[in-house]
């Protein structure tokens, strides 16, 4: 029988029962996040980036977002058991934080890249809509997912993993993207309110992330790593780290146009006072995550959608480093930002190709109904 083209196969798989095994889960939105951050990080890099890269990434992120917003509800409507299984899975449920962050990532890329094609009015209007919806959904996941984890789902003693950050990081992304919308808020109290709301979102996510990162470190120290496709989620630790540096820098700049001195100048200085120490932790975690990933790769770590963890978190570090370069004018930060952006591009190309191949074959579309527990071990 001649091989069918990938388009009919996609459509057939998405709509076919296949014993209920076809699952379009929220983790697919990580591909939107990882693609949108290529556009945003390139647009904010201290040196010029070819427009074809940022434009193509933004356009592809929009297309992926629209496709997933259609296909995921369609899949759940046809197979309600998929949604129930996701909500009852202590691993899969964490990735409900991905759709809000995908909306927010596209909102940021639309302001930074899409504005030159859509015009300021349309781009800002679209970003506002995406930001409001993404922020509302992000606040919902930040509360609902931990609540369900605390009250209904069983977690093993070695169960802490990077995915626990997914539901609590969206408010930090809201803070970083919201900073871009502060100048487009009416001057006076509305603009100041928007600024302080973003700082509140910043603190909300930062404190929760610190707690979870501590638990991840404890699990690694006591039990080691699994060597499975869960290992790439260690890169998610870089997400709140890089995004918090980005948010602090962008909010500090926004404060100069929203508040009177000395408060505005103090918040602008906070971008460096907070950002540089946090950047130091980034420099610690990056080689640790790299070493643990290479160790798992040597032990035949399989491909999964968790590999998109190599993209968005690194992209936030690019943007955070670019913010420090803008606030300090130091060549060191510029050089590191460029190096990290190069790493981001390599990671995106690698993961995108693997995702395409696995999608065409149907492998990524038929995961187990319940995520297998990855047993952590040393040695």
XYZ file of C-alpha atoms in Angstrom:
379
model
C 0.000 0.000 0.000
C 1.461 3.407 -0.917
C 2.412 5.556 2.028
C -0.093 8.297 2.788
C 1.042 11.899 2.889
C 1.641 13.360 6.329
C -1.324 15.760 6.091
C -4.030 13.061 5.728
C -2.251 11.038 8.376
C -2.323 13.958 10.815
C -5.999 14.599 10.177
C -6.860 10.930 10.386
C -4.969 10.390 13.618
C -6.421 13.457 15.304
C -9.958 12.383 14.580
C -9.656 8.631 14.965
C -10.390 6.762 18.204
C -7.408 4.316 18.098
C -8.747 2.884 21.353
C -8.681 6.338 22.936
C -4.899 6.555 22.788
C -4.612 9.715 20.685
C -3.892 12.554 23.108
C -3.372 16.210 22.260
C -2.278 17.462 25.650
C -1.343 20.907 26.939
C 2.342 19.977 26.751
C 2.126 20.583 22.995
C 1.901 24.315 23.727
C 5.558 24.177 24.788
C 6.354 24.217 21.067
C 4.570 27.569 20.791
C 6.506 28.925 23.754
C 9.823 27.721 22.381
C 9.145 29.194 18.951
C 7.824 32.559 20.145
C 10.836 33.064 22.408
C 13.136 32.757 19.377
C 11.392 35.824 17.954
C 11.317 37.836 21.192
C 14.875 36.997 22.220
C 16.152 37.910 18.770
C 14.272 41.209 18.784
C 15.776 42.245 22.135
C 19.321 41.000 21.523
C 21.950 43.773 21.895
C 23.144 43.133 18.336
C 20.957 43.034 15.205
C 19.449 39.685 14.234
C 18.328 38.983 10.654
C 14.671 39.887 10.421
C 13.884 36.670 8.594
C 14.638 34.709 11.781
C 12.481 36.731 14.153
C 9.668 37.188 11.646
C 9.543 33.510 10.701
C 9.581 32.481 14.362
C 6.764 34.884 15.250
C 4.625 33.805 12.286
C 5.199 30.114 13.005
C 4.367 30.612 16.686
C 1.067 32.247 15.730
C 0.227 29.392 13.353
C 1.100 26.749 15.943
C -0.979 28.537 18.568
C -4.034 28.722 16.323
C -3.657 25.077 15.281
C -3.406 23.837 18.857
C -6.312 26.009 20.011
C -8.382 24.180 17.382
C -7.016 20.642 17.603
C -6.776 20.242 21.392
C -10.443 21.071 22.196
C -11.484 18.984 19.181
C -9.530 16.008 20.506
C -10.959 16.432 24.010
C -14.506 16.777 22.683
C -14.165 13.522 20.738
C -12.378 11.707 23.551
C -13.327 13.207 26.953
C -11.336 10.476 28.681
C -8.163 12.196 27.469
C -8.922 15.297 29.526
C -9.915 13.214 32.555
C -6.701 11.212 32.344
C -4.632 14.399 32.124
C -6.350 15.887 35.175
C -5.748 12.694 37.173
C -2.086 12.368 36.170
C 0.300 14.046 38.675
C 2.871 14.538 35.898
C 0.733 15.519 32.916
C -1.450 17.943 34.895
C 1.556 20.207 35.492
C 1.663 21.089 31.804
C -1.660 22.907 31.952
C 0.603 25.877 32.627
C 1.852 25.708 29.033
C -1.236 27.106 27.215
C -1.281 30.353 29.255
C 2.440 30.831 28.702
C 2.009 30.157 24.986
C -0.598 32.927 24.773
C 1.667 35.270 26.713
C 4.770 34.382 24.689
C 2.937 35.127 21.451
C 1.672 38.393 22.965
C 5.233 39.479 23.684
C 6.473 38.452 20.246
C 3.576 40.305 18.622
C 4.631 43.559 20.282
C 8.341 43.094 19.656
C 8.193 41.648 16.127
C 4.654 41.713 14.771
C 4.213 45.435 15.244
C 6.195 46.258 12.102
C 3.804 44.151 10.022
C 0.469 44.684 11.765
C 0.929 48.288 12.809
C 1.123 49.486 16.383
C -2.622 49.662 16.983
C -3.409 46.126 15.830
C -0.310 44.594 17.429
C -0.874 46.236 20.800
C -4.586 45.412 20.712
C -3.870 41.756 19.946
C -1.209 41.663 22.661
C -3.658 43.079 25.211
C -6.218 40.381 24.398
C -3.628 37.607 24.582
C -2.163 39.056 27.788
C -5.517 39.305 29.555
C -6.569 35.776 28.611
C -3.128 34.321 29.302
C -2.875 36.065 32.668
C -6.339 34.903 33.748
C -5.602 31.311 32.739
C -2.157 31.520 34.319
C -3.592 32.627 37.657
C -6.081 29.765 37.429
C -3.400 27.141 36.822
C -1.130 28.649 39.485
C -3.828 27.931 42.067
C -5.830 25.003 40.680
C -2.972 22.678 39.716
C -1.098 22.900 43.056
C -4.429 22.583 44.896
C -5.212 19.352 43.066
C -1.657 18.143 43.611
C -1.980 18.872 47.336
C -5.404 17.283 47.801
C -6.081 14.557 45.239
C -2.991 13.241 43.450
C -0.448 10.781 44.766
C 3.183 11.833 44.488
C 6.083 9.510 45.170
C 8.949 10.527 47.415
C 11.157 11.102 44.356
C 8.404 12.786 42.337
C 9.584 16.415 42.373
C 10.610 17.469 38.869
C 10.957 20.566 36.717
C 7.396 20.245 35.483
C 6.157 21.421 38.884
C 7.268 24.887 37.790
C 4.952 24.936 34.769
C 1.731 25.972 36.540
C 3.358 28.673 38.703
C 5.599 30.384 36.135
C 2.813 31.938 33.975
C 2.429 34.950 36.317
C 6.132 35.704 35.816
C 5.649 35.625 32.054
C 2.655 37.927 32.548
C 4.894 40.328 34.455
C 7.547 40.374 31.733
C 5.073 40.801 28.875
C 2.911 43.181 30.891
C 5.896 45.496 31.222
C 5.757 45.964 27.446
C 2.114 47.021 27.762
C 2.671 49.544 30.564
C 3.601 52.367 28.122
C 0.388 51.612 26.207
C -1.746 52.038 29.335
C -3.334 55.470 29.962
C -1.004 57.705 31.971
C -1.585 58.317 35.640
C -3.232 55.868 37.998
C -4.136 53.258 35.326
C -0.508 53.005 34.213
C 0.771 52.870 37.771
C -1.790 50.209 38.644
C -0.713 48.099 35.684
C 2.915 48.436 36.749
C 2.266 47.343 40.325
C 0.019 44.480 39.203
C 2.962 43.218 37.169
C 5.266 43.481 40.178
C 2.723 41.495 42.224
C 2.643 38.813 39.529
C 6.454 38.850 39.594
C 6.553 38.184 43.344
C 3.798 35.576 43.214
C 5.682 33.423 40.750
C 9.153 34.088 42.152
C 8.363 32.848 45.660
C 6.586 29.720 44.427
C 9.461 28.983 42.045
C 12.061 29.273 44.814
C 10.147 26.704 46.884
C 9.864 24.278 43.964
C 13.492 24.670 42.868
C 14.504 23.812 46.441
C 12.431 20.619 46.254
C 14.014 19.704 42.913
C 17.503 20.208 44.363
C 16.538 18.069 47.366
C 15.251 15.271 45.131
C 18.437 15.323 43.057
C 20.585 15.216 46.195
C 18.634 12.394 47.843
C 17.578 10.242 44.889
C 19.482 11.359 41.782
C 18.005 11.601 38.286
C 15.825 9.214 36.332
C 17.864 9.201 33.128
C 14.549 9.312 31.272
C 12.778 11.935 29.163
C 12.017 13.689 32.464
C 15.630 14.918 32.638
C 15.134 17.810 30.153
C 12.635 19.331 32.582
C 15.629 20.284 34.732
C 16.119 23.077 32.192
C 12.768 24.479 33.283
C 14.531 25.829 36.366
C 16.131 28.370 34.034
C 12.636 29.565 33.063
C 11.724 31.494 36.218
C 15.365 32.501 36.637
C 15.713 34.078 33.206
C 12.154 35.360 33.105
C 12.509 37.067 36.483
C 15.631 38.898 35.274
C 13.741 39.880 32.128
C 10.722 41.055 34.101
C 12.797 43.049 36.586
C 14.611 44.806 33.747
C 11.528 45.517 31.651
C 9.501 46.685 34.648
C 12.359 48.919 35.769
C 12.383 50.606 32.379
C 8.591 50.890 32.406
C 8.682 52.442 35.881
C 10.641 55.419 34.547
C 7.624 56.396 32.471
C 4.988 55.533 35.053
C 6.228 56.734 38.434
C 7.977 59.842 39.766
C 11.511 59.658 41.192
C 12.962 58.458 43.452
C 10.644 55.424 43.292
C 11.035 55.075 39.529
C 14.825 55.242 39.659
C 14.888 52.791 42.576
C 12.850 50.257 40.616
C 15.091 50.762 37.607
C 18.138 50.132 39.794
C 16.420 47.019 41.185
C 16.735 45.519 37.713
C 20.497 45.298 38.235
C 20.521 44.714 41.999
C 18.197 41.725 41.572
C 19.191 40.675 38.080
C 22.932 40.179 38.479
C 22.763 37.823 41.511
C 19.976 35.849 39.827
C 22.104 35.754 36.677
C 24.833 34.209 38.802
C 22.497 31.355 39.744
C 21.767 30.925 36.042
C 25.494 30.414 35.457
C 25.463 27.729 38.165
C 22.401 25.840 36.954
C 23.232 25.928 33.235
C 26.319 23.655 33.449
C 24.594 21.417 36.010
C 21.604 20.894 33.728
C 23.914 20.370 30.755
C 25.985 17.737 32.558
C 22.912 15.856 33.794
C 21.389 15.952 30.313
C 24.551 14.636 28.652
C 24.684 11.882 31.272
C 21.104 10.896 30.481
C 21.768 11.110 26.738
C 24.646 8.662 27.054
C 22.163 6.322 28.731
C 19.802 6.481 25.752
C 17.406 9.174 26.954
C 14.394 9.006 24.657
C 12.810 11.874 22.767
C 9.635 13.457 24.124
C 7.917 16.824 24.109
C 9.905 17.593 27.267
C 12.794 18.367 24.906
C 11.118 21.728 24.283
C 12.486 22.548 27.738
C 15.757 23.214 25.912
C 14.194 26.224 24.165
C 11.913 28.530 26.156
C 13.977 28.529 29.388
C 17.156 29.283 27.433
C 15.280 32.023 25.585
C 14.321 33.675 28.867
C 17.996 33.651 29.844
C 18.839 35.347 26.550
C 16.270 38.063 27.211
C 17.336 38.461 30.834
C 20.981 38.804 29.843
C 20.013 41.310 27.154
C 18.213 43.348 29.816
C 21.363 43.405 31.925
C 23.368 44.456 28.880
C 20.938 47.330 28.283
C 21.024 48.446 31.925
C 24.802 48.216 32.400
C 26.289 48.726 28.915
C 28.767 45.950 29.706
C 30.224 43.969 26.817
C 30.275 40.846 28.982
C 26.483 40.636 29.071
C 26.249 41.306 25.343
C 28.648 38.474 24.568
C 26.844 35.999 26.811
C 23.467 36.991 25.361
C 24.717 36.324 21.825
C 26.219 32.976 22.867
C 22.986 31.908 24.553
C 20.935 32.968 21.535
C 23.148 30.816 19.331
C 22.519 27.915 21.715
C 18.793 28.645 21.537
C 18.768 28.495 17.737
C 20.652 25.192 17.704
C 18.306 23.745 20.322
C 15.202 24.934 18.479
C 16.284 23.455 15.147
C 17.193 20.143 16.789
C 13.963 19.817 18.755
C 11.759 21.064 15.915
C 13.146 18.467 13.502
C 12.695 15.653 16.033
C 9.178 16.840 16.827
C 8.239 16.948 13.147
C 9.512 13.427 12.524
C 7.804 11.980 15.591
C 4.579 13.804 14.754
C 4.466 12.519 11.192
C 5.015 8.966 12.428
C 2.257 9.431 15.005
C 4.546 8.560 17.916
C 4.001 11.812 19.806
C 0.243 11.635 19.255
C -0.236 8.321 21.047
C 1.503 8.576 24.430
C 0.469 6.296 27.319
C -2.866 7.352 28.884
C -1.019 7.738 32.203
C 2.548 9.028 32.420
C 4.920 6.287 33.583
C 6.737 7.089 36.800
C 10.408 7.774 36.195
C 12.375 6.213 39.034
C 15.244 8.409 40.169
C 18.515 6.707 40.976
C 22.196 7.421 41.374
C 25.129 5.678 39.800
